[in-house]
Every structure is written in structure tokens, then in C-alpha cells.
């Protein structure tokens, strides 16, 4: 079932500085024959079948902005999505694959990349290329080798933006320190399709979208464990539908209200900047995000050139192009091939040709590529030319926007040193568990129980590879604020027994509220609104002065204190009866499952035999 990204809530031009580079959207919008190149390599790319001028379709709801460029190959365009059979469809679901589409966004080849200058420190240069966890670390460690005299110039290249544009109530609690006082780091990697400079225009074409509202078409959360022993990555499909929090643009002070309905996750970037994408992730996952990095994808391609190519594998001959113009133009023989330049770009943007021709398959290909690049950098530190390193540093820092807490080369260098402590075998790449959206069969939404389990593992700093040393459970301390008398504690009881497979248990909130009344909590009341889905029973409270009251309710019911959570989503002590308590009047906490859901599609960073499955309709002999 193929899908295509869309633009939601209309479009608003976001004018930034002329050198504010976005991410090359070719990661998702397959554009042109990569062998023709683009950017530094020259040539043309396309996101459409045939030649012509592109167009952009905008509805009152989400609409597609996948326009093409002169040349052949590409994704669906002109406001069309893609059907589950891999063929593009218009908003009414009709086949639109044969319609000509116009000038698009993506060219091939060259682009921005990152590195450092000679500076007379060969050991430092080697350190630059010794390790990288992902695209993020590739950029960080490249800059880390910059010489002192070049330092301030590179600092000036780096663009900075606010970390979180959401309301305080939507923000996640900060990560807790472990027994040694160490805290984990969560960094959101954002890829923008912005066409706000001549450089990005030359890579992507699409003149009619110049200066338009950007989309966050790549979103990956990188979690570095508190003890720096492991790293976990969660990718969110760009087609994910979710609710967005209220965001305020830090430049114009324009307020974007919280959405009532579901919208595409990639539209968050157009609601004030990357800080709204951060706010959206925090509201969904309840994971506190420490930093973000918005980068230009072409820098990774340049790094592939610098290290002599990144080995990738396909299980059959693949040619990503068909008679309707779909495809990136990637052409590889069965087996392992080192890709670089425009070929590397084509690999990362290929959808038609991998698995079921969807963005999910494309995410797997990106994971394979990044893991392979990590290994290459560790094994082959080959960049020693001072001029090349200087060029890498220059282009990479110009392509980078970070939060103000990361706004210097020194801070990026320090972060790079933290990241390189993790061995590839302890890097785990995952995709957020998803299911087809009820409201739109060409979109996805988080799979309630399994996505929440993945998010919880990251929140609790549990390694996704299952190789953590056995951790001793930390006892939850009783509140220092004494609880009120039982009959003075107001408690709202909600029914959260609905699951993905089972409907809610009728009257469950009323049953448990009556149980509390019988135990002396005479102000307990059932909330008769629609049942929700909560995997485990939880008691929430809004402020510190109600923590003791919430813990008193937990003790009366036999609910562990670890299930008592502070949350600004509630106005008073609120008990949500979860799917783990669908019957009876005695709560029995089940053993917690700390395994990574199978649906997260795990790929280990040290797996050298990973191979993309080629769709039978895109093979050649």
C-alpha cells in the first residue's frame, strides 16, 4: 500500500535568512534520474513523469505538495497521494499515475557536507571519522575537527531556533538521572523540504514552492542512554496522522491553535518552526527532548563520497523506474554495492522498488544506509586533505539549524564525543509501530499499545536491544506533602479498558469509583464520557500538592506508586482504569514487558548482512 506525504492546514510562506537551508526533500520525493545529477554534479532530477511545469494542490485539509522536476521518475505529484497498490491516486482515490507532472524538487548528487580543517592536528582529524551513530553524528563529528582560527566563522554559519514552541502543559518531564547521576540525551533529527535558497532550489527545482511553508518530512528521535552504553533511534513515518499542540512562532508571535482533528505529522514544521515539531513529539511520546537538529540531507551524500562509498545490499537486481515515471532511477545488481554521490541519494529516496513501494520500506533502506556508514567511518578514516575538510565544515554548518543549547561548534563537538562512546552493536534502529489510519486508508497512525511500549522503554532508558545489565528497580518515594483525609480527596475515575483488539468494558469506571467510595473516598466519581485506551492502570495528578492524595488512592487500591504520575492533562486526581484491570475489584499488577515490540522493525547497527527486499515489479535481468 503506497502512500504519499501531504501538506496540512494550508500553506504559509516562512521567510527566513537567505542562507537558511532546509533538508533535501529527495529523501522522500523521488526526483529524476540520479545519474543525471543535480546540485554540485549538475544535471536534472524529477518528481514526475515527463517534462513540464509543476503544480501544487492545496485543499482545506491535508494536501500533497510533491511536485516534480524536469526529467523522469518520481513520486505522485500535483496534490495526489498514492494508493495501497503503489499507484498514485488523486484525492478521490482515482488512478492518477499516467498524468504528466511538472518540474520538481530534486536533483542528484552534490550538496552540503560537514567536516573540519587541518589545523595541524592529524589525530583530531582521525577522531572526526572514527565513529558516527547516524546522520546527526556524521555532521557533528565532521565539524568537531575544525581548527581554532576557523572556529568563530563556523559558529556564525550555524543557525539557531527555539527548542520548544508548545505550551508548558504539553511538555514532557525531564529525564531522570540514574544511580550514578547520569542523564540520557534525546535529540530530535528533523529533515526539512524547504526551498528557501538558490542552493536548495538547484537541488530540488519546484520554483513555485520557493519560500513556501516547509514540511518536516524526516523525523528521527535519537536516544543516548544515561550511561552512554547504547543508542536507540525511533523513526516516525511522514504519513503519520496525529493531533498537534498549540505552538507560537517565536519570530512573528503568531499562535497556531491545537488541532481539533488529525493532521499530517510533517506539517508541524510550518507551525512556527522546528520547535513545534519538538512540541508535537513530546505531546505524543511524553519523552523529554533535550535538543533538535534540522539539517540538509545532501551533506550525508557528500560524506558518502568522502569515505569512498557506503555499502548497501539488495536481494535482487533493482531498477527504480517504471513506464508511469515512478521511481528514483536507482539501478543496482543483486548483492552488495558501495553507493556514493547521486547513487547514494537515489538509494535514500527510493520507494518504488523496495518491498511494498511504501515509505515504510524506504525507512528501512535509510536505516540500512546509516548503519553501514557508521561502520565505514569506524573502519576507514580516509579523509586527510585539508581543503576537503574545510569544505565539509563550511557546507555542513551552513546546512544546520539547531536549538540554542547546541549553537556552537564546541557544544556540537562535546555532543559528538558523547555519541562516539557507543559501539555499532549497541545501536538499535526502529520505526514507530503503526497501523493504517481509520480516517484515511493511505495514512498511518501510532499503534496504541505497541507504540506506547516503545516510547515507555525510551522514557525509562531501557535499551531496545535487550542487552541492558539487570537494573535494580528504584523504589518510588512517598510524597513529603501529607495526604488529605480520604473523604476529602476528590477522585475522577475514567474507563481506559479499550484496546486495539478489544472494546471497552461497560461501566468499568462506575464499578471502580464505587469501590473507592466503599474504602472511604466518598468524593470519588465516575467520568461517563467515552472510554479511552490505557495499557496499564494509572493515577495522574496535576501539581505537587496533590501527589500525596494520589498516592493515598494508589495504596487503597493496591496500585504501585510507580503508576502515580504527574500530568498537566488533568485538573485533579484522576484514576484511569487500564486494560490490565478489565474485571474484578482487586488490582494485580502484571509483570512489566520490557521487550521491544516486534512491529518496531528492529535493525541492529552491527548487522552487516542486512539486505533490502526488491519488489518483483522493479527487477531487471
mmCIF file of N, CA and C in Angstrom, residues 188-271:
data_model
loop_
_atom_site.group_PDB
_atom_site.id
_atom_site.type_symbol
_atom_site.label_atom_id
_atom_site.label_comp_id
_atom_site.label_asym_id
_atom_site.label_seq_id
_atom_site.Cartn_x
_atom_site.Cartn_y
_atom_site.Cartn_z
ATOM 1 N N UNK A 188 16.142 15.261 18.631
ATOM 2 C CA UNK A 188 15.230 15.067 17.513
ATOM 3 C C UNK A 188 15.914 15.539 16.236
ATOM 4 N N UNK A 189 16.056 14.636 15.294
ATOM 5 C CA UNK A 189 16.643 14.933 13.996
ATOM 6 C C UNK A 189 15.509 15.230 13.023
ATOM 7 N N UNK A 190 15.535 16.423 12.428
ATOM 8 C CA UNK A 190 14.447 16.869 11.552
ATOM 9 C C UNK A 190 14.994 17.134 10.164
ATOM 10 N N UNK A 191 14.344 16.601 9.159
ATOM 11 C CA UNK A 191 14.698 16.869 7.775
ATOM 12 C C UNK A 191 13.629 17.729 7.132
ATOM 13 N N UNK A 192 14.023 18.905 6.649
ATOM 14 C CA UNK A 192 13.072 19.848 6.056
ATOM 15 C C UNK A 192 13.147 19.811 4.541
ATOM 16 N N UNK A 193 11.991 20.022 3.893
ATOM 17 C CA UNK A 193 11.957 20.081 2.427
ATOM 18 C C UNK A 193 12.016 21.532 1.931
ATOM 19 N N UNK A 194 12.439 22.456 2.786
ATOM 20 C CA UNK A 194 12.414 23.881 2.448
ATOM 21 C C UNK A 194 13.148 24.174 1.148
ATOM 22 N N UNK A 195 12.593 25.095 0.357
ATOM 23 C CA UNK A 195 13.233 25.567 -0.869
ATOM 24 C C UNK A 195 13.433 27.076 -0.728
ATOM 25 N N UNK A 196 14.283 27.463 0.218
ATOM 26 C CA UNK A 196 14.401 28.873 0.557
ATOM 27 C C UNK A 196 15.743 29.478 0.173
ATOM 28 N N UNK A 197 16.540 28.789 -0.602
ATOM 29 C CA UNK A 197 17.798 29.328 -1.100
ATOM 30 C C UNK A 197 18.015 28.847 -2.524
ATOM 31 N N UNK A 198 18.912 29.528 -3.226
ATOM 32 C CA UNK A 198 19.228 29.110 -4.597
ATOM 33 C C UNK A 198 19.856 27.722 -4.607
ATOM 34 N N UNK A 199 20.650 27.424 -3.547
ATOM 35 C CA UNK A 199 21.281 26.110 -3.490
ATOM 36 C C UNK A 199 20.246 24.998 -3.384
ATOM 37 N N UNK A 200 19.285 25.193 -2.486
ATOM 38 C CA UNK A 200 18.245 24.185 -2.340
ATOM 39 C C UNK A 200 17.373 24.127 -3.587
ATOM 40 N N UNK A 201 17.171 25.268 -4.218
ATOM 41 C CA UNK A 201 16.375 25.292 -5.448
ATOM 42 C C UNK A 201 17.064 24.472 -6.533
ATOM 43 N N UNK A 202 18.381 24.609 -6.647
ATOM 44 C CA UNK A 202 19.100 23.881 -7.678
ATOM 45 C C UNK A 202 19.041 22.380 -7.441
ATOM 46 N N UNK A 203 18.963 21.979 -6.170
ATOM 47 C CA UNK A 203 18.830 20.561 -5.851
ATOM 48 C C UNK A 203 17.418 20.057 -6.116
ATOM 49 N N UNK A 204 16.423 20.902 -5.813
ATOM 50 C CA UNK A 204 15.059 20.413 -5.836
ATOM 51 C C UNK A 204 14.152 20.975 -6.886
ATOM 52 N N UNK A 205 14.537 22.070 -7.558
ATOM 53 C CA UNK A 205 13.623 22.650 -8.547
ATOM 54 C C UNK A 205 12.388 23.209 -7.871
ATOM 55 N N UNK A 206 11.222 22.981 -8.462
ATOM 56 C CA UNK A 206 9.936 23.409 -7.914
ATOM 57 C C UNK A 206 9.917 24.901 -7.618
ATOM 58 N N UNK A 207 10.061 25.708 -8.667
ATOM 59 C CA UNK A 207 10.133 27.161 -8.493
ATOM 60 C C UNK A 207 8.911 27.721 -7.773
ATOM 61 N N UNK A 208 7.749 27.103 -8.006
ATOM 62 C CA UNK A 208 6.534 27.655 -7.417
ATOM 63 C C UNK A 208 6.473 27.468 -5.915
ATOM 64 N N UNK A 209 7.350 26.640 -5.345
ATOM 65 C CA UNK A 209 7.342 26.432 -3.893
ATOM 66 C C UNK A 209 8.436 27.218 -3.186
ATOM 67 N N UNK A 210 9.183 28.038 -3.918
ATOM 68 C CA UNK A 210 10.267 28.799 -3.292
ATOM 69 C C UNK A 210 9.711 29.687 -2.177
ATOM 70 N N UNK A 211 10.294 29.572 -0.981
ATOM 71 C CA UNK A 211 9.853 30.372 0.157
ATOM 72 C C UNK A 211 8.565 29.887 0.783
ATOM 73 N N UNK A 212 8.026 28.766 0.321
ATOM 74 C CA UNK A 212 6.778 28.253 0.879
ATOM 75 C C UNK A 212 6.986 27.590 2.225
ATOM 76 N N UNK A 213 5.889 27.223 2.846
ATOM 77 C CA UNK A 213 5.947 26.591 4.160
ATOM 78 C C UNK A 213 6.645 25.240 4.073
ATOM 79 N N UNK A 214 7.693 25.005 4.853
ATOM 80 C CA UNK A 214 8.426 23.736 4.785
ATOM 81 C C UNK A 214 7.684 22.607 5.489
ATOM 82 N N UNK A 215 8.032 21.392 5.127
ATOM 83 C CA UNK A 215 7.480 20.195 5.755
ATOM 84 C C UNK A 215 8.600 19.412 6.431
ATOM 85 N N UNK A 216 8.316 18.838 7.585
ATOM 86 C CA UNK A 216 9.295 18.010 8.308
ATOM 87 C C UNK A 216 9.158 16.572 7.829
ATOM 88 N N UNK A 217 9.681 16.309 6.637
ATOM 89 C CA UNK A 217 9.456 15.010 6.016
ATOM 90 C C UNK A 217 10.321 13.897 6.585
ATOM 91 N N UNK A 218 11.306 14.218 7.396
ATOM 92 C CA UNK A 218 12.098 13.202 8.095
ATOM 93 C C UNK A 218 12.120 13.561 9.572
ATOM 94 N N UNK A 219 11.745 12.613 10.410
ATOM 95 C CA UNK A 219 11.753 12.835 11.859
ATOM 96 C C UNK A 219 12.286 11.577 12.539
ATOM 97 N N UNK A 220 13.397 11.721 13.230
ATOM 98 C CA UNK A 220 14.000 10.604 13.951
ATOM 99 C C UNK A 220 14.391 11.065 15.346
ATOM 100 N N UNK A 221 14.004 10.326 16.349
ATOM 101 C CA UNK A 221 14.401 10.613 17.722
ATOM 102 C C UNK A 221 15.589 9.739 18.084
ATOM 103 N N UNK A 222 16.702 10.375 18.440
ATOM 104 C CA UNK A 222 17.904 9.656 18.852
ATOM 105 C C UNK A 222 18.013 9.717 20.369
ATOM 106 N N UNK A 223 18.057 8.551 20.984
ATOM 107 C CA UNK A 223 18.138 8.455 22.444
ATOM 108 C C UNK A 223 19.487 7.869 22.825
ATOM 109 N N UNK A 224 20.288 8.648 23.526
ATOM 110 C CA UNK A 224 21.585 8.200 24.028
ATOM 111 C C UNK A 224 21.418 7.867 25.501
ATOM 112 N N UNK A 225 21.708 6.644 25.870
ATOM 113 C CA UNK A 225 21.449 6.192 27.241
ATOM 114 C C UNK A 225 22.261 6.983 28.259
ATOM 115 N N UNK A 226 21.782 7.000 29.477
ATOM 116 C CA UNK A 226 22.439 7.768 30.537
ATOM 117 C C UNK A 226 23.878 7.325 30.737
ATOM 118 N N UNK A 227 24.137 6.023 30.666
ATOM 119 C CA UNK A 227 25.499 5.536 30.882
ATOM 120 C C UNK A 227 26.317 5.499 29.598
ATOM 121 N N UNK A 228 25.730 5.986 28.492
ATOM 122 C CA UNK A 228 26.390 6.079 27.174
ATOM 123 C C UNK A 228 26.794 4.713 26.624
ATOM 124 N N UNK A 229 26.098 3.672 27.060
ATOM 125 C CA UNK A 229 26.432 2.329 26.578
ATOM 126 C C UNK A 229 25.660 1.953 25.319
ATOM 127 N N UNK A 230 24.537 2.615 25.059
ATOM 128 C CA UNK A 230 23.715 2.223 23.920
ATOM 129 C C UNK A 230 22.962 3.423 23.362
ATOM 130 N N UNK A 231 22.465 3.233 22.142
ATOM 131 C CA UNK A 231 21.712 4.293 21.476
ATOM 132 C C UNK A 231 20.512 3.674 20.774
ATOM 133 N N UNK A 232 19.376 4.345 20.875
ATOM 134 C CA UNK A 232 18.146 3.894 20.231
ATOM 135 C C UNK A 232 17.641 4.995 19.308
ATOM 136 N N UNK A 233 17.110 4.603 18.169
ATOM 137 C CA UNK A 233 16.573 5.558 17.204
ATOM 138 C C UNK A 233 15.145 5.151 16.861
ATOM 139 N N UNK A 234 14.214 6.092 16.916
ATOM 140 C CA UNK A 234 12.828 5.847 16.511
ATOM 141 C C UNK A 234 12.510 6.763 15.331
ATOM 142 N N UNK A 235 12.153 6.171 14.208
ATOM 143 C CA UNK A 235 11.696 6.950 13.055
ATOM 144 C C UNK A 235 10.178 7.009 13.070
ATOM 145 N N UNK A 236 9.630 8.178 12.760
ATOM 146 C CA UNK A 236 8.179 8.305 12.618
ATOM 147 C C UNK A 236 7.852 8.466 11.139
ATOM 148 N N UNK A 237 7.020 7.588 10.571
ATOM 149 C CA UNK A 237 6.651 7.741 9.158
ATOM 150 C C UNK A 237 6.065 9.117 8.892
ATOM 151 N N UNK A 238 6.426 9.718 7.776
ATOM 152 C CA UNK A 238 5.936 11.070 7.482
ATOM 153 C C UNK A 238 4.437 11.094 7.252
ATOM 154 N N UNK A 239 3.838 9.933 6.990
ATOM 155 C CA UNK A 239 2.400 9.853 6.731
ATOM 156 C C UNK A 239 1.581 9.705 8.006
ATOM 157 N N UNK A 240 2.212 9.830 9.161
ATOM 158 C CA UNK A 240 1.508 9.644 10.428
ATOM 159 C C UNK A 240 0.516 10.772 10.682
ATOM 160 N N UNK A 241 -0.716 10.392 11.046
ATOM 161 C CA UNK A 241 -1.742 11.359 11.430
ATOM 162 C C UNK A 241 -1.783 11.449 12.957
ATOM 163 N N UNK A 242 -1.811 12.671 13.466
ATOM 164 C CA UNK A 242 -1.881 12.868 14.914
ATOM 165 C C UNK A 242 -2.421 14.266 15.220
ATOM 166 N N UNK A 243 -2.677 14.523 16.488
ATOM 167 C CA UNK A 243 -3.105 15.852 16.913
ATOM 168 C C UNK A 243 -1.879 16.664 17.298
ATOM 169 N N UNK A 244 -1.905 17.936 16.928
ATOM 170 C CA UNK A 244 -0.772 18.802 17.227
ATOM 171 C C UNK A 244 -1.110 19.784 18.338
ATOM 172 N N UNK A 245 -0.124 20.099 19.160
ATOM 173 C CA UNK A 245 -0.352 21.041 20.263
ATOM 174 C C UNK A 245 -0.346 22.483 19.767
ATOM 175 N N UNK A 246 -0.763 23.368 20.623
ATOM 176 C CA UNK A 246 -0.669 24.798 20.341
ATOM 177 C C UNK A 246 0.801 25.187 20.236
ATOM 178 N N UNK A 247 1.146 25.990 19.212
ATOM 179 C CA UNK A 247 2.515 26.460 19.041
ATOM 180 C C UNK A 247 2.512 27.953 18.734
ATOM 181 N N UNK A 248 3.539 28.646 19.180
ATOM 182 C CA UNK A 248 3.671 30.080 18.935
ATOM 183 C C UNK A 248 4.965 30.356 18.179
ATOM 184 N N UNK A 249 4.847 30.995 17.023
ATOM 185 C CA UNK A 249 6.015 31.337 16.218
ATOM 186 C C UNK A 249 6.871 32.344 16.990
ATOM 187 N N UNK A 250 8.152 32.037 17.247
ATOM 188 C CA UNK A 250 8.978 32.943 18.050
ATOM 189 C C UNK A 250 9.319 34.244 17.328
ATOM 190 N N UNK A 251 9.226 34.258 15.999
ATOM 191 C CA UNK A 251 9.571 35.458 15.241
ATOM 192 C C UNK A 251 8.376 36.387 15.062
ATOM 193 N N UNK A 252 7.254 35.831 14.621
ATOM 194 C CA UNK A 252 6.073 36.657 14.327
ATOM 195 C C UNK A 252 5.085 36.714 15.474
ATOM 196 N N UNK A 253 5.254 35.824 16.474
ATOM 197 C CA UNK A 253 4.349 35.683 17.616
ATOM 198 C C UNK A 253 2.972 35.164 17.193
ATOM 199 N N UNK A 254 2.861 34.685 15.977
ATOM 200 C CA UNK A 254 1.601 34.100 15.536
ATOM 201 C C UNK A 254 1.330 32.824 16.320
ATOM 202 N N UNK A 255 0.085 32.660 16.773
ATOM 203 C CA UNK A 255 -0.301 31.484 17.546
ATOM 204 C C UNK A 255 -1.036 30.493 16.649
ATOM 205 N N UNK A 256 -0.552 29.259 16.651
ATOM 206 C CA UNK A 256 -1.219 28.173 15.928
ATOM 207 C C UNK A 256 -1.974 27.338 16.952
ATOM 208 N N UNK A 257 -3.305 27.381 16.944
ATOM 209 C CA UNK A 257 -4.076 26.642 17.959
ATOM 210 C C UNK A 257 -3.841 25.139 17.851
ATOM 211 N N UNK A 258 -4.056 24.449 18.957
ATOM 212 C CA UNK A 258 -4.003 22.992 18.927
ATOM 213 C C UNK A 258 -5.032 22.488 17.922
ATOM 214 N N UNK A 259 -4.669 21.480 17.154
ATOM 215 C CA UNK A 259 -5.591 20.967 16.143
ATOM 216 C C UNK A 259 -6.702 20.159 16.801
ATOM 217 N N UNK A 260 -7.875 20.270 16.263
ATOM 218 C CA UNK A 260 -9.019 19.506 16.769
ATOM 219 C C UNK A 260 -8.998 18.100 16.180
ATOM 220 N N UNK A 261 -8.760 18.023 14.866
ATOM 221 C CA UNK A 261 -8.694 16.735 14.199
ATOM 222 C C UNK A 261 -7.260 16.278 13.988
ATOM 223 N N UNK A 262 -7.110 15.190 13.250
ATOM 224 C CA UNK A 262 -5.797 14.626 12.973
ATOM 225 C C UNK A 262 -5.194 15.287 11.737
ATOM 226 N N UNK A 263 -3.901 15.578 11.791
ATOM 227 C CA UNK A 263 -3.200 16.177 10.660
ATOM 228 C C UNK A 263 -1.887 15.438 10.455
ATOM 229 N N UNK A 264 -1.271 15.645 9.281
ATOM 230 C CA UNK A 264 -0.004 15.004 8.973
ATOM 231 C C UNK A 264 1.105 15.518 9.884
ATOM 232 N N UNK A 265 1.914 14.613 10.386
ATOM 233 C CA UNK A 265 2.993 14.994 11.296
ATOM 234 C C UNK A 265 3.997 15.936 10.647
ATOM 235 N N UNK A 266 4.188 15.826 9.318
ATOM 236 C CA UNK A 266 5.220 16.663 8.697
ATOM 237 C C UNK A 266 4.816 18.133 8.578
ATOM 238 N N UNK A 267 3.545 18.475 8.853
ATOM 239 C CA UNK A 267 3.133 19.878 8.795
ATOM 240 C C UNK A 267 3.540 20.653 10.043
ATOM 241 N N UNK A 268 4.079 19.975 11.042
ATOM 242 C CA UNK A 268 4.456 20.644 12.294
ATOM 243 C C UNK A 268 5.508 21.718 12.074
ATOM 244 N N UNK A 269 6.389 21.518 11.125
ATOM 245 C CA UNK A 269 7.475 22.466 10.891
ATOM 246 C C UNK A 269 6.952 23.819 10.423
ATOM 247 N N UNK A 270 5.815 23.831 9.758
ATOM 248 C CA UNK A 270 5.226 25.067 9.273
ATOM 249 C C UNK A 270 4.420 25.815 10.312
ATOM 250 N N UNK A 271 4.396 25.326 11.540
ATOM 251 C CA UNK A 271 3.628 25.958 12.608
ATOM 252 C C UNK A 271 4.562 26.701 13.569
#
